XYZ file of C-alpha atoms in Angstrom:
181
model
C -4.515 18.206 7.300
C -7.694 19.094 9.055
C -9.693 18.722 6.146
C -12.192 15.914 5.686
C -11.515 13.716 3.108
C -13.638 10.774 1.058
C -12.375 7.737 -1.107
C -11.073 4.855 1.033
C -8.145 6.802 3.164
C -10.806 8.910 3.929
C -13.112 5.985 5.128
C -10.050 4.779 7.050
C -10.096 8.196 8.072
C -13.083 7.962 8.916
C -12.853 5.223 11.815
C -9.571 6.652 13.011
C -10.368 10.348 12.819
C -7.090 11.150 15.231
C -5.061 9.546 13.061
C -6.077 12.352 9.852
C -4.216 14.855 12.009
C -0.614 13.422 12.617
C 2.427 14.164 10.987
C 2.497 15.711 7.543
C 6.272 16.917 6.713
C 8.083 17.871 3.924
C 6.924 15.163 1.498
C 11.349 15.154 -0.238
C 12.079 13.212 3.336
C 10.277 10.378 3.253
C 12.520 9.036 0.302
C 15.525 9.562 2.606
C 13.528 7.612 5.816
C 14.564 4.135 6.338
C 11.994 1.322 7.078
C 12.963 1.410 10.652
C 12.022 5.646 10.995
C 8.707 4.307 9.462
C 8.466 1.751 12.227
C 9.925 4.349 14.516
C 6.976 6.709 13.845
C 4.595 4.070 14.026
C 2.213 6.069 11.967
C 2.844 9.140 9.570
C 0.395 10.658 7.209
C 1.601 12.182 3.801
C 1.127 13.927 0.922
C 3.375 12.571 -1.398
C 3.506 12.223 -5.583
C 4.632 8.236 -7.057
C 8.368 8.825 -6.155
C 8.521 9.029 -2.263
C 5.678 6.137 -2.249
C 7.848 3.742 -4.750
C 10.906 4.364 -2.194
C 7.831 3.227 0.928
C 7.007 0.584 -1.189
C 10.194 -0.964 -1.912
C 10.988 -0.685 1.764
C 8.037 -3.019 2.594
C 8.157 -5.011 -0.162
C 11.980 -6.245 0.834
C 10.579 -6.584 4.226
C 8.197 -9.440 2.860
C 10.646 -10.561 0.979
C 13.493 -11.032 3.728
C 10.563 -12.401 6.431
C 9.051 -14.571 4.169
C 5.842 -12.988 4.559
C 2.622 -12.846 2.700
C 2.414 -9.049 0.610
C -0.665 -7.343 -0.863
C -0.100 -4.569 -3.042
C -2.493 -2.357 -4.785
C -1.752 -0.246 -8.551
C -4.475 2.153 -8.888
C -3.683 0.376 -13.344
C -2.695 -3.018 -14.230
C 0.125 -0.833 -16.363
C 1.825 -0.039 -12.679
C 2.196 -3.169 -11.852
C 3.609 -4.456 -15.343
C 7.065 -1.853 -14.112
C 7.373 -4.016 -11.387
C 6.115 -7.441 -12.751
C 10.326 -8.995 -12.854
C 10.944 -7.962 -9.775
C 7.428 -9.570 -7.977
C 8.456 -12.672 -9.781
C 11.697 -12.608 -8.155
C 10.052 -11.882 -5.143
C 7.710 -14.601 -5.289
C 10.717 -17.171 -5.107
C 10.728 -15.687 -1.002
C 7.248 -14.755 -0.417
C 4.607 -16.829 0.630
C 1.753 -15.591 -1.034
C 1.200 -12.205 -3.276
C -1.711 -10.697 -4.408
C -1.721 -7.642 -6.820
C -5.093 -5.766 -6.637
C -5.059 -3.260 -10.454
C -7.805 -2.427 -12.799
C -6.202 -4.329 -15.864
C -9.724 -4.668 -17.974
C -9.553 -7.150 -20.319
C -5.805 -7.912 -20.314
C -4.844 -11.475 -19.352
C -2.150 -12.367 -17.207
C 0.173 -14.949 -16.831
C 1.248 -15.044 -13.335
C 3.072 -17.699 -11.116
C 0.592 -19.683 -8.867
C 1.031 -17.941 -5.732
C 1.316 -14.638 -7.418
C -3.275 -13.610 -7.758
C -4.295 -11.092 -9.359
C -7.355 -9.327 -8.424
C -9.548 -6.820 -10.782
C -10.811 -3.385 -8.731
C -12.101 -2.287 -12.378
C -15.116 -0.118 -11.300
C -14.347 -0.051 -8.072
C -13.486 2.967 -5.399
C -9.677 1.343 -5.384
C -8.991 2.381 -8.818
C -7.313 5.098 -7.246
C -5.199 3.340 -4.406
C -2.311 2.278 -4.041
C -1.045 -0.083 -1.402
C 1.427 -2.367 -0.016
C 1.051 -4.143 3.184
C 2.631 -7.117 4.425
C 2.851 -8.524 8.151
C 5.557 -7.477 10.622
C 6.271 -8.397 14.591
C 3.359 -6.221 15.459
C 0.684 -7.833 12.732
C -0.041 -6.142 9.743
C 1.663 -3.353 8.144
C 2.358 -0.728 5.640
C 1.827 1.977 2.990
C -1.712 3.323 1.783
C -2.504 6.331 -0.400
C -4.980 7.980 -2.563
C -4.264 9.531 -5.766
C -6.100 12.275 -5.622
C -4.924 13.992 -8.581
C -2.355 13.015 -11.526
C 0.752 12.117 -9.943
C -0.089 13.089 -5.738
C -1.291 11.072 -3.356
C -2.895 11.427 0.397
C -1.709 8.790 2.959
C -0.228 7.201 5.743
C 2.735 4.274 6.575
C 1.136 2.312 10.144
C 2.220 -0.030 12.660
C -0.899 -0.211 13.935
C -1.853 -3.495 13.294
C -6.005 -2.866 13.949
C -5.404 0.507 11.281
C -4.176 -1.667 8.963
C -6.472 -4.502 9.464
C -9.352 -2.533 8.962
C -8.360 -1.155 5.333
C -7.260 -4.743 4.240
C -10.490 -5.766 5.573
C -12.191 -2.895 3.456
C -10.647 -3.686 0.441
C -11.979 -7.662 0.853
C -15.447 -6.555 1.214
C -15.204 -4.066 -2.050
C -13.874 -6.772 -4.102
C -15.729 -9.902 -2.428
C -11.994 -11.698 -1.171
C -10.473 -12.365 1.650
C -6.726 -11.739 2.114
C -5.059 -13.435 4.929
C -2.263 -11.769 5.891
C -3.122 -11.717 9.645
């Protein structure tokens, strides 16, 4: 992954340039990893498809649910959120707050009060897929960006500084404060 990247993921890598070079195994392995394996790695870059990202996302969502932690999730389009909407409405029973960031255009959504929908239309986040929560070491999660239809580049990080930079940058772009720390 020596190529310079633009976009949201590239902006994070620009702040931590050494990270763009770490790990990039066969993406099929990602589906086999448990959350413990990702945590053991601490940081892992990847090129992946939706199936692998969905697996990692569920691991992080389940962690947030099982530990009663807030969750920030970005979806490229509102249709991607609609795919998991019922799951999120169940998750909110155990999670204090969920922020859902998606390009929802003029769609009106009705959600429980603890789920806040934030529109990312016309921002650099329209191609970002992230699932971030708080763990014992601070914020951690998955941050990826679609660079080609159905293909993503990104990383899983347990590094509080990397993850918090991404969360803060999302907040600046959206004019929002995400209190996950």
